[in-house]
PDB file of C-alpha atoms in Angstrom:
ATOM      1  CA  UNK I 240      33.032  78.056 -10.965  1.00 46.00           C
ATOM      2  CA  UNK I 241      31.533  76.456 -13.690  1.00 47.00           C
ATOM      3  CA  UNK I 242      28.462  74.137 -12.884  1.00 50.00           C
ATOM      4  CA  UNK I 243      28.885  70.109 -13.952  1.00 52.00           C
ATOM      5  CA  UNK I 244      26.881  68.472 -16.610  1.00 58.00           C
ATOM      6  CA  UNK I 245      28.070  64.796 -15.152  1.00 67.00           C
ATOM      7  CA  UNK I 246      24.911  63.336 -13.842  1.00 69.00           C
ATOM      8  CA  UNK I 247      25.033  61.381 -10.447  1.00 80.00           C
ATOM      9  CA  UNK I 248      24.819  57.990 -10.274  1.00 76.00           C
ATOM     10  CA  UNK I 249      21.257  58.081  -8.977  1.00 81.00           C
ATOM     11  CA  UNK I 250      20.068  60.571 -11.636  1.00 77.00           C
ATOM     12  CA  UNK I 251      21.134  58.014 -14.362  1.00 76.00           C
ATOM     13  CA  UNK I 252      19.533  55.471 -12.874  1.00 79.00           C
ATOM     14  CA  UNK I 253      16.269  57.654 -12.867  1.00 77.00           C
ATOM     15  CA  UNK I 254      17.155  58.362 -16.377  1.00 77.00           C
ATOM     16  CA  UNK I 255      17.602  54.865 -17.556  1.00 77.00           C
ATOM     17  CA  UNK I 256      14.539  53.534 -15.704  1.00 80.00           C
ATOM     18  CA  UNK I 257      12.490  56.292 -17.126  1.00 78.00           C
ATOM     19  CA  UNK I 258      13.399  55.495 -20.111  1.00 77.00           C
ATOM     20  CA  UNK I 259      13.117  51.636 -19.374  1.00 81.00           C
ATOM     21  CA  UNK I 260       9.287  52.773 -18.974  1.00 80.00           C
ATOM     22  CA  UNK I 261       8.921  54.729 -22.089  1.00 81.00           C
ATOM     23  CA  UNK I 262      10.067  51.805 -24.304  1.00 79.00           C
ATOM     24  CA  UNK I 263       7.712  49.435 -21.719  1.00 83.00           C
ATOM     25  CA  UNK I 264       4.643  51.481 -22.744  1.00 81.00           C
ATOM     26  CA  UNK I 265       5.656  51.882 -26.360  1.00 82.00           C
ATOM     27  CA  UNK I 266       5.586  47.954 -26.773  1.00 83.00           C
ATOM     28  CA  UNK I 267       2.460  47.149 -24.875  1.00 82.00           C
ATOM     29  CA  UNK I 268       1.026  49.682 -27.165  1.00 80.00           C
ATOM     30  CA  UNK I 269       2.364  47.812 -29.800  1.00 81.00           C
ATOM     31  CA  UNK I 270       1.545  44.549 -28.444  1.00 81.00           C
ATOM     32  CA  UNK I 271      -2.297  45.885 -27.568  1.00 81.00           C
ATOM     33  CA  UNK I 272      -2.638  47.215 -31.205  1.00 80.00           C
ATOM     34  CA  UNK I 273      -1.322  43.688 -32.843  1.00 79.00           C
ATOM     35  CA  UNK I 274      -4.392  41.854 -30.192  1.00 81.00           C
ATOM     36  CA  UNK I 275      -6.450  44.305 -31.418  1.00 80.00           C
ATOM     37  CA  UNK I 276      -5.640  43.561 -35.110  1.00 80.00           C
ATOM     38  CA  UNK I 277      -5.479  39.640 -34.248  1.00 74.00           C
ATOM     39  CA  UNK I 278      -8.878  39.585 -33.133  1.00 82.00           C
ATOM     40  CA  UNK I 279     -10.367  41.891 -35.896  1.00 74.00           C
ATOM     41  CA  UNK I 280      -8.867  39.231 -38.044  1.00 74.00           C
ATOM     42  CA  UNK I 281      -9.990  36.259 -36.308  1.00 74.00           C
ATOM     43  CA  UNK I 282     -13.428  37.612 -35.800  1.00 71.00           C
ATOM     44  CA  UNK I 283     -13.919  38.663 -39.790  1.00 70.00           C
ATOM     45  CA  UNK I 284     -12.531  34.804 -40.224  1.00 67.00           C
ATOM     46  CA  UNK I 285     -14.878  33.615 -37.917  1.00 64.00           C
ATOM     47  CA  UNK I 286     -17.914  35.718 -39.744  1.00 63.00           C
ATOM     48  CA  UNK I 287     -16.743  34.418 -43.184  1.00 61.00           C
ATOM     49  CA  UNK I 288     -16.911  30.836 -42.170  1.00 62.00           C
ATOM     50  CA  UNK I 289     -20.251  31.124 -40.327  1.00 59.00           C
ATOM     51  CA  UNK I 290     -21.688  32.600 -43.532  1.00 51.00           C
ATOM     52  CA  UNK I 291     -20.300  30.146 -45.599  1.00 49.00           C
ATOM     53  CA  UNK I 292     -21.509  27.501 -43.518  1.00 45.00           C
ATOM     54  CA  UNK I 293     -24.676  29.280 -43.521  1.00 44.00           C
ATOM     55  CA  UNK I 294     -24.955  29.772 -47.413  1.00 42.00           C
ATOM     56  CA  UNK I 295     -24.100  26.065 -47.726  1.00 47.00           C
ATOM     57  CA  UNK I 296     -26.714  24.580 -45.196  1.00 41.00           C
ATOM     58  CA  UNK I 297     -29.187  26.731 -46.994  1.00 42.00           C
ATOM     59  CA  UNK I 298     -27.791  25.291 -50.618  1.00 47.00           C
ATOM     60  CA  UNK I 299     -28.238  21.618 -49.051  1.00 54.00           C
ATOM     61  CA  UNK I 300     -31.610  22.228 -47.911  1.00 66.00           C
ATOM     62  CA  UNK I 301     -32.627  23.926 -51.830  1.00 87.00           C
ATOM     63  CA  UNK I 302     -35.168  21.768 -53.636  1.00 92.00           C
ATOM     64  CA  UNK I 303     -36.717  21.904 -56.801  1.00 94.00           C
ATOM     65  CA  UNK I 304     -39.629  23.298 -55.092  1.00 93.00           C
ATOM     66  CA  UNK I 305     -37.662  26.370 -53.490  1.00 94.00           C
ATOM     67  CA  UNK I 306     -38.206  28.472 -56.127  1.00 92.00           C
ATOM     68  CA  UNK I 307     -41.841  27.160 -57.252  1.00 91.00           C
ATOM     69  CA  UNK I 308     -44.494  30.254 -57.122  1.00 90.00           C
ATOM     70  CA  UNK I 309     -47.287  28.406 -58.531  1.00 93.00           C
ATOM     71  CA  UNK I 310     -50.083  27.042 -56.595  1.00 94.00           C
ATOM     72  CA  UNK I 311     -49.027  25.187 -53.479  1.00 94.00           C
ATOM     73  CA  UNK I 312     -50.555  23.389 -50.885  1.00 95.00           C
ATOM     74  CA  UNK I 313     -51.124  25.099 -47.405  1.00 92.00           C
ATOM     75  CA  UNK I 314     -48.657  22.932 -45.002  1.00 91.00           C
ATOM     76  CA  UNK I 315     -46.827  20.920 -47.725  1.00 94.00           C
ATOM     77  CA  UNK I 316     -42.753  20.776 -47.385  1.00 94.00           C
ATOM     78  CA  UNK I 317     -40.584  21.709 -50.025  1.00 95.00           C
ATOM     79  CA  UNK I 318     -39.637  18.163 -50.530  1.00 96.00           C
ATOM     80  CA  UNK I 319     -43.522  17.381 -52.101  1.00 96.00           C
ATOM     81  CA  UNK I 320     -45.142  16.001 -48.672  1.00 96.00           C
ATOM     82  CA  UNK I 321     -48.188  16.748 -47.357  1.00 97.00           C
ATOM     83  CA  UNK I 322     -48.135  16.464 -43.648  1.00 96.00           C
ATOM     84  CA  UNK I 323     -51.260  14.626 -41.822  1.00 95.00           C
ATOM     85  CA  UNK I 324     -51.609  15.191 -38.152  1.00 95.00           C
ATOM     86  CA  UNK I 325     -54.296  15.656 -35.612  1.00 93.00           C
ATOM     87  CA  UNK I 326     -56.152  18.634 -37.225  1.00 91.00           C
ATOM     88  CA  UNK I 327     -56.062  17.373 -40.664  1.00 91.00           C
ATOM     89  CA  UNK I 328     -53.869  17.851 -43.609  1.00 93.00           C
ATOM     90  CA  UNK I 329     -51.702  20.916 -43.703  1.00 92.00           C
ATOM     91  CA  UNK I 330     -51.113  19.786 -39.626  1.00 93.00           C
ATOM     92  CA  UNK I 331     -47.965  17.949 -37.503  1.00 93.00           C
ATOM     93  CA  UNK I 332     -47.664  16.265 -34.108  1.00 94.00           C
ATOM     94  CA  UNK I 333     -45.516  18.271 -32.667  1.00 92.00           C
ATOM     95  CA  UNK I 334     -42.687  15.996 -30.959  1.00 93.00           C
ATOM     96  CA  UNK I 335     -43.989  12.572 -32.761  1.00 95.00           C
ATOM     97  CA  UNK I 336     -42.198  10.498 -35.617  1.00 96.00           C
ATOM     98  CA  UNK I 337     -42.289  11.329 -38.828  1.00 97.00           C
ATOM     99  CA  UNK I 338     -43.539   9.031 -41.573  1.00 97.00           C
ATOM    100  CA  UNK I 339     -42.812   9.702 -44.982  1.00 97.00           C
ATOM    101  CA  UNK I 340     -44.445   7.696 -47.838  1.00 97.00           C
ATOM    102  CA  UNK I 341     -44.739   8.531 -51.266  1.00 97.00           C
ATOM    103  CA  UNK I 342     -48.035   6.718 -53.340  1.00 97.00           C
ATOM    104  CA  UNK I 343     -49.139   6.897 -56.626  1.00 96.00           C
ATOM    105  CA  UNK I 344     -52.833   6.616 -56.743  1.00 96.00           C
ATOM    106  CA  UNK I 345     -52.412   4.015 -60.180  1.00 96.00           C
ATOM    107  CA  UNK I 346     -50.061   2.157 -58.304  1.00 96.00           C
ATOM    108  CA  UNK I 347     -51.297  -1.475 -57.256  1.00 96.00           C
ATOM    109  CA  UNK I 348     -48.770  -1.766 -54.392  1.00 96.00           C
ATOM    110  CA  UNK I 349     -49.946   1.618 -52.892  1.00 96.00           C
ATOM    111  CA  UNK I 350     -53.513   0.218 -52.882  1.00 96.00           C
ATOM    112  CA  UNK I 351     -52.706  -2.604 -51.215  1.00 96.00           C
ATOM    113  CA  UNK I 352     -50.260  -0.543 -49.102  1.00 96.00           C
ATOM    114  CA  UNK I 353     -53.648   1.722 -47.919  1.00 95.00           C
ATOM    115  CA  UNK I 354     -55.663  -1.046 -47.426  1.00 94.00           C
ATOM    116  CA  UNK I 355     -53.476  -2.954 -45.446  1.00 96.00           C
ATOM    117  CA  UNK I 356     -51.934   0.151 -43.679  1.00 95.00           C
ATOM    118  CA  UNK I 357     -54.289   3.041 -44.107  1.00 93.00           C
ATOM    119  CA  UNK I 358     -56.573   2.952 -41.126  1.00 93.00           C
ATOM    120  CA  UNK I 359     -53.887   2.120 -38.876  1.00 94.00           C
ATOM    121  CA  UNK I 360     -52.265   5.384 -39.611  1.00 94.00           C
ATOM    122  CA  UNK I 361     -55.078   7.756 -39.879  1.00 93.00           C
ATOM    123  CA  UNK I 362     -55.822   6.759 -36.715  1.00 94.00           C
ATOM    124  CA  UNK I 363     -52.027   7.093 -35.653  1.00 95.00           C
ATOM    125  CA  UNK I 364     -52.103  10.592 -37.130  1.00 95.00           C
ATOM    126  CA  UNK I 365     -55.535  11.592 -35.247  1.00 94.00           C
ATOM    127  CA  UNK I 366     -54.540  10.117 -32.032  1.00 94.00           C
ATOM    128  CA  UNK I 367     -51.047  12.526 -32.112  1.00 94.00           C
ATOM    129  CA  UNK I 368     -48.789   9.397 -32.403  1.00 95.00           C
ATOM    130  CA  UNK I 369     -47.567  10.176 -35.651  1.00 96.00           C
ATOM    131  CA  UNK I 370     -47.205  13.010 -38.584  1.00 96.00           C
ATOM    132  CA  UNK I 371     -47.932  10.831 -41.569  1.00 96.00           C
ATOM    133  CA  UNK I 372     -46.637  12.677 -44.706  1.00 97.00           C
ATOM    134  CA  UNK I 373     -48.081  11.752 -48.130  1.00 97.00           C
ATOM    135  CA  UNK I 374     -46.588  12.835 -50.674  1.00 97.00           C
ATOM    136  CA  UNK I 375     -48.969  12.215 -54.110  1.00 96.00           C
ATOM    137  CA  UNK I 376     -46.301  11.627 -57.244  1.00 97.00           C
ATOM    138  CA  UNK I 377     -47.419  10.732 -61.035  1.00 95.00           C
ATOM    139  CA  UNK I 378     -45.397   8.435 -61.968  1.00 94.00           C
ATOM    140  CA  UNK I 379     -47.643   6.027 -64.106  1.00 93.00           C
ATOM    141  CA  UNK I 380     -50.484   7.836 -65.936  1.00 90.00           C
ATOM    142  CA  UNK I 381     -52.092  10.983 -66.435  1.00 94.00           C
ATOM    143  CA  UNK I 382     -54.789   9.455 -63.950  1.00 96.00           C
ATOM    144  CA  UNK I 383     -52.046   9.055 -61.566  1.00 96.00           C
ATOM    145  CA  UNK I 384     -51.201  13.291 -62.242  1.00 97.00           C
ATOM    146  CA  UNK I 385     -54.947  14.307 -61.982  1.00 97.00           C
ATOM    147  CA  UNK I 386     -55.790  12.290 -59.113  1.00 97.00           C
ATOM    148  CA  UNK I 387     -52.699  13.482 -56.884  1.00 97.00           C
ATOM    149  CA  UNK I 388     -53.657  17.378 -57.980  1.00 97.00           C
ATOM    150  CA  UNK I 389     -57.325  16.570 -56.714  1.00 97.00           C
ATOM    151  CA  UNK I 390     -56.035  14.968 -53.722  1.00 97.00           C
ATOM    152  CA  UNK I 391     -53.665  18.378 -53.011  1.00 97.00           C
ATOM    153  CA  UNK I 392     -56.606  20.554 -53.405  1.00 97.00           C
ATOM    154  CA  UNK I 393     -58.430  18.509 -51.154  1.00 97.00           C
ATOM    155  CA  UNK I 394     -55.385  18.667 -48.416  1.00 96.00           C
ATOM    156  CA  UNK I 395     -55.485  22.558 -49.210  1.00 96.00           C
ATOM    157  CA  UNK I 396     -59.500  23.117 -49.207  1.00 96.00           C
ATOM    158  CA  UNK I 397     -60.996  20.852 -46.981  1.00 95.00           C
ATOM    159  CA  UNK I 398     -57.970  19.099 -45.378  1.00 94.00           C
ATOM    160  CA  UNK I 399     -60.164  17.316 -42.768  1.00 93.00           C
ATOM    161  CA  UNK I 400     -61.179  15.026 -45.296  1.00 94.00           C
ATOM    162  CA  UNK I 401     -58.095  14.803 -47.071  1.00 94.00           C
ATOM    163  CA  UNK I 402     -57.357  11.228 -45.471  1.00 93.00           C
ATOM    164  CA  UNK I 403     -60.728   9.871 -46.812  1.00 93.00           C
ATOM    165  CA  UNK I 404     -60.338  11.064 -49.730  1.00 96.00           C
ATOM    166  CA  UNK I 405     -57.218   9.474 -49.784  1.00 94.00           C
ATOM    167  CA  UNK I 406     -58.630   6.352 -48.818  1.00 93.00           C
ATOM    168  CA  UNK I 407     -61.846   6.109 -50.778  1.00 95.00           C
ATOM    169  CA  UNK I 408     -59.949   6.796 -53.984  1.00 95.00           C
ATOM    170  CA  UNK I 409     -57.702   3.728 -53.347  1.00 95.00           C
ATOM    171  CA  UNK I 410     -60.909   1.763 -52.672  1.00 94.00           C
ATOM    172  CA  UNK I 411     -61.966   2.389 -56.093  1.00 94.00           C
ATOM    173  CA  UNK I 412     -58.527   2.067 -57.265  1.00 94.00           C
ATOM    174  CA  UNK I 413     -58.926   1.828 -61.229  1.00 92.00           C
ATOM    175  CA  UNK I 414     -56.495  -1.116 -63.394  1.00 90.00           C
ATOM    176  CA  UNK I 415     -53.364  -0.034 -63.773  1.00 88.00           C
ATOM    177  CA  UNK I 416     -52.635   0.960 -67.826  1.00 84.00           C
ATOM    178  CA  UNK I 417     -56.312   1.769 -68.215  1.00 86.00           C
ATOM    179  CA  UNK I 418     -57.455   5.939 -68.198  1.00 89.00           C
ATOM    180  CA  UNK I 419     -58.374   5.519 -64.403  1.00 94.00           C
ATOM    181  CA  UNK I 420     -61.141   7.226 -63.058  1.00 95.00           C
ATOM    182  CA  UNK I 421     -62.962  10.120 -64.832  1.00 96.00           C
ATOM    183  CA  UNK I 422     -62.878  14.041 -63.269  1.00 95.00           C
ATOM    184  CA  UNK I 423     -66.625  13.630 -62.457  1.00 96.00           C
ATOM    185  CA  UNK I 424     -65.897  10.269 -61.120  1.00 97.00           C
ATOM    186  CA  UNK I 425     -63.378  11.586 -58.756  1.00 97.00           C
ATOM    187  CA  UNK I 426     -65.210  14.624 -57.703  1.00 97.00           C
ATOM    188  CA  UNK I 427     -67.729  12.343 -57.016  1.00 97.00           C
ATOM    189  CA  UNK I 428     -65.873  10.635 -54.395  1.00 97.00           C
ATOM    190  CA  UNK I 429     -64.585  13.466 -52.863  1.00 97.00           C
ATOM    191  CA  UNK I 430     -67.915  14.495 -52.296  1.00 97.00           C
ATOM    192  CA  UNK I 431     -68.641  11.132 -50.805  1.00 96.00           C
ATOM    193  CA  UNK I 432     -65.853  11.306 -48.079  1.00 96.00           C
ATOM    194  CA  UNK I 433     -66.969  14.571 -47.044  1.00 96.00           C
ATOM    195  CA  UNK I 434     -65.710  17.173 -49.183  1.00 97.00           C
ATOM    196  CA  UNK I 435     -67.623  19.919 -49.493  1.00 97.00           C
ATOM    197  CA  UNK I 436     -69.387  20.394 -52.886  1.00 96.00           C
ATOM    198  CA  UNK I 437     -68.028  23.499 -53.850  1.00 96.00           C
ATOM    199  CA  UNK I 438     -64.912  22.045 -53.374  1.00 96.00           C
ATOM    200  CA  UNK I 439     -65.135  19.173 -55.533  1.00 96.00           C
ATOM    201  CA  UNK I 440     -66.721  21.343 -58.167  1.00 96.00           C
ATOM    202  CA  UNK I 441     -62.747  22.799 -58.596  1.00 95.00           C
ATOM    203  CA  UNK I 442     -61.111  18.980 -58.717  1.00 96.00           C
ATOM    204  CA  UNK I 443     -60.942  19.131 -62.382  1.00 94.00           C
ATOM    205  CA  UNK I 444     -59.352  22.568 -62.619  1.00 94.00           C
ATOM    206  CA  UNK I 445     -55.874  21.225 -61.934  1.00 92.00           C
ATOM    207  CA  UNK I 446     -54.864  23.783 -59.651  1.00 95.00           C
ATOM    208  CA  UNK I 447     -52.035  21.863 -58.365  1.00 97.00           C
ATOM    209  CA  UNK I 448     -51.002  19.892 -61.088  1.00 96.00           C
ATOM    210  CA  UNK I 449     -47.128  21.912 -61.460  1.00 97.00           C
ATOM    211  CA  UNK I 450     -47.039  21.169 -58.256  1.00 97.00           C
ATOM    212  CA  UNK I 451     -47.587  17.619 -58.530  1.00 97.00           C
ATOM    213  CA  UNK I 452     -45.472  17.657 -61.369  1.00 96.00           C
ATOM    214  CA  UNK I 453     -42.578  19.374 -60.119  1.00 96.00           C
ATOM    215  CA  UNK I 454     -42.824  17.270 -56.755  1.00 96.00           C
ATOM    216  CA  UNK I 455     -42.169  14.139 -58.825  1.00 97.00           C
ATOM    217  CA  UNK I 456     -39.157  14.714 -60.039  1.00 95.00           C
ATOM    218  CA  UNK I 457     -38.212  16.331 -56.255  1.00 96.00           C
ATOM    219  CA  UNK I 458     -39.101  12.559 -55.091  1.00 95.00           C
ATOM    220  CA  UNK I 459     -36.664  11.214 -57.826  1.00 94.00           C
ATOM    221  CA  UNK I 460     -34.320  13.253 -56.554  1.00 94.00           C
ATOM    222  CA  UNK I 461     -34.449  12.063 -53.391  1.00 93.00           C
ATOM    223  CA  UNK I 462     -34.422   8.388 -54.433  1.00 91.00           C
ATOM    224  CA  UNK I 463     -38.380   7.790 -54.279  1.00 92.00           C
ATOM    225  CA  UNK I 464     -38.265   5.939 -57.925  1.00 86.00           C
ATOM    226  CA  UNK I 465     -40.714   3.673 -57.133  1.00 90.00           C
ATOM    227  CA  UNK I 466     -43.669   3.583 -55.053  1.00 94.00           C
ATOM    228  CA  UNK I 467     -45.036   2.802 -52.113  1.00 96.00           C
ATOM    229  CA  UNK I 468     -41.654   4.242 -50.789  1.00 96.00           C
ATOM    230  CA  UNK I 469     -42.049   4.472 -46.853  1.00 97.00           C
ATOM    231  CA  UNK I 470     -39.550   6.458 -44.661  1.00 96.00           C
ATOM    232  CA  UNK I 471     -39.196   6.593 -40.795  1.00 96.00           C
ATOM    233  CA  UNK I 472     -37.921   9.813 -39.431  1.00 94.00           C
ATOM    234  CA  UNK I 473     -35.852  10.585 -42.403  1.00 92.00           C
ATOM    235  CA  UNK I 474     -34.589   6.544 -43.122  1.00 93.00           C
ATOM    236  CA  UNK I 475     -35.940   4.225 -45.132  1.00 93.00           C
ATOM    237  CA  UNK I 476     -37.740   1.720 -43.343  1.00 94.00           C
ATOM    238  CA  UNK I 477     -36.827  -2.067 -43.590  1.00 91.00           C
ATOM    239  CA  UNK I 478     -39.689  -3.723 -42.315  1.00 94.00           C
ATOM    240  CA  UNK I 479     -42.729  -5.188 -44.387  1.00 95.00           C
ATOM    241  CA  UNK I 480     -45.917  -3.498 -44.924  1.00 95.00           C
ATOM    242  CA  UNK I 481     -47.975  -6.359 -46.493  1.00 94.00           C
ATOM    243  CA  UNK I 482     -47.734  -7.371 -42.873  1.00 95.00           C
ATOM    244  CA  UNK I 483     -50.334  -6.139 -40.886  1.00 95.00           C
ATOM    245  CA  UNK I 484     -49.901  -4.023 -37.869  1.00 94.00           C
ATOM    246  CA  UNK I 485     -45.976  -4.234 -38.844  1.00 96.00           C
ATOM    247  CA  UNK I 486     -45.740  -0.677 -39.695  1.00 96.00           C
ATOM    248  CA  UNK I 487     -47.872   0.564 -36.639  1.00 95.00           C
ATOM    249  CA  UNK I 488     -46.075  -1.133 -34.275  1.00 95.00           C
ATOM    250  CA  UNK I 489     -42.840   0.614 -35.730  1.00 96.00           C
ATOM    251  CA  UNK I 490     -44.403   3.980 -35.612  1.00 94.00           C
ATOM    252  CA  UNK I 491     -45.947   3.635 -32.016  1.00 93.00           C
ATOM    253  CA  UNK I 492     -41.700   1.908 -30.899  1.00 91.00           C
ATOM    254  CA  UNK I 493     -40.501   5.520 -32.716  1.00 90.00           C
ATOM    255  CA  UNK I 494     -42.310   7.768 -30.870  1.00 80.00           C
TER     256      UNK I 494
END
């Protein structure tokens, strides 16, 4: 008798939920490759705007002294300042306000801004309460381009006197429109608020005088025009210098 090729009822069940199976499997394969291929995409997204957002923060921080490879000096930003703190020029408080302000040493106003102000914050600076960060421009004379070049080299050579320097030079601020003070005159000075002699021998050399020059137009740039220009922790501040102890007690309410 010849055999049947019927299946039973229970075989085609068996058949049908094998095969149930096989097409389970073959779409979670299908759905595991298309996760797979989802988050490959995602994740090469995700890199792409990263970078971006990386190549942009980098762009937005760019000066014009990024690219500058002349003389430089030690501790100065890329926006022009040099930073004052506890060990000297070249030095920061770590963790205490910032002070920005940008002098021209022709300028009458920045005289009277040192005199006024000047003690106050190299103490400030010494004591750790603040990072006072100069930043020398030439925007009046070529006295006003040799004297911020001597006062970078002084920042960069013997930056422990770069705040008297600072100070004795506005002092014997020359008249504004004049030639201002002499090379030997200046060295001279330096040499009177401490700086070593070898040191103000090199004053005159200009060493840093691209860098003075290029830092200028950086302040321009970032809407220093006119000087004294003082800024708090990145913002302009509003108060008034000419008032004595003003500016301190904004510092010292900062930090």
């Amino acid at each position: 008798m010849a055999q049947s090729n019927k299946l039973s009822k229970t075989e085609r069940r068996e058949a049908a939920r094998k095969e149930a199976e096989r097409l389970r499997k073959i779409q979670a394969a299908k759905e595991k490759r298309s996760r797979r291929i989802l988050i490959g995409v995602v994740a090469a997204v995700l890199a792409l705007i990263i970078a971006a957002v990386v190549v942009i923060a980098l762009q937005a921080n760019r000066t014009l002294l990024s690219d500058f490879e002349g003389a430089t000096p030690a501790g100065s930003d890329l926006n022009g300042g040099i930073p004052i703190g506890a060990d000297g020029a070249g030095s920061a408080n770590e963790g205490a306000p910032e002070l920005d302000v940008y002098v021209d040493f022709m300028c009458p106003h920045c005289g009277t801004f040192e005199q006024i102000n000047g003690e106050d914050l190299t103490q400030a600076a010494a004591d750790g309460e603040v990072t006072v960060i100069y930043h020398p421009v030439s925007f009046l004379s070529d006295y006003s381009a040799r004297a911020a070049a001597a006062f970078a080299e002084v920042a960069n050579s013997a930056p422990e006197n770069a705040m008297d320097f600072m100070n004795i030079l506005f002092a014997n601020q020359p008249t504004e429109g004049g030639d201002g003070l002499t090379d030997e005159q200046i060295a001279e000075f330096a040499v009177e608020a401490g700086v070593p002699q070898d040191v103000a021998d090199t004053l005159a050399d200009g060493t840093y005088a691209e860098w003075v020059d290029i830092a200028t137009q950086q302040a321009s740039r970032d809407g220093a025009s006119s000087t004294p220009t003082v800024l708090l922790d990145g913002d302009e501040w509003g108060g008034n210098w000419n008032n004595p102890g003003e500016l301190l007690a904004a510092v010292q309410e900062a930090g």
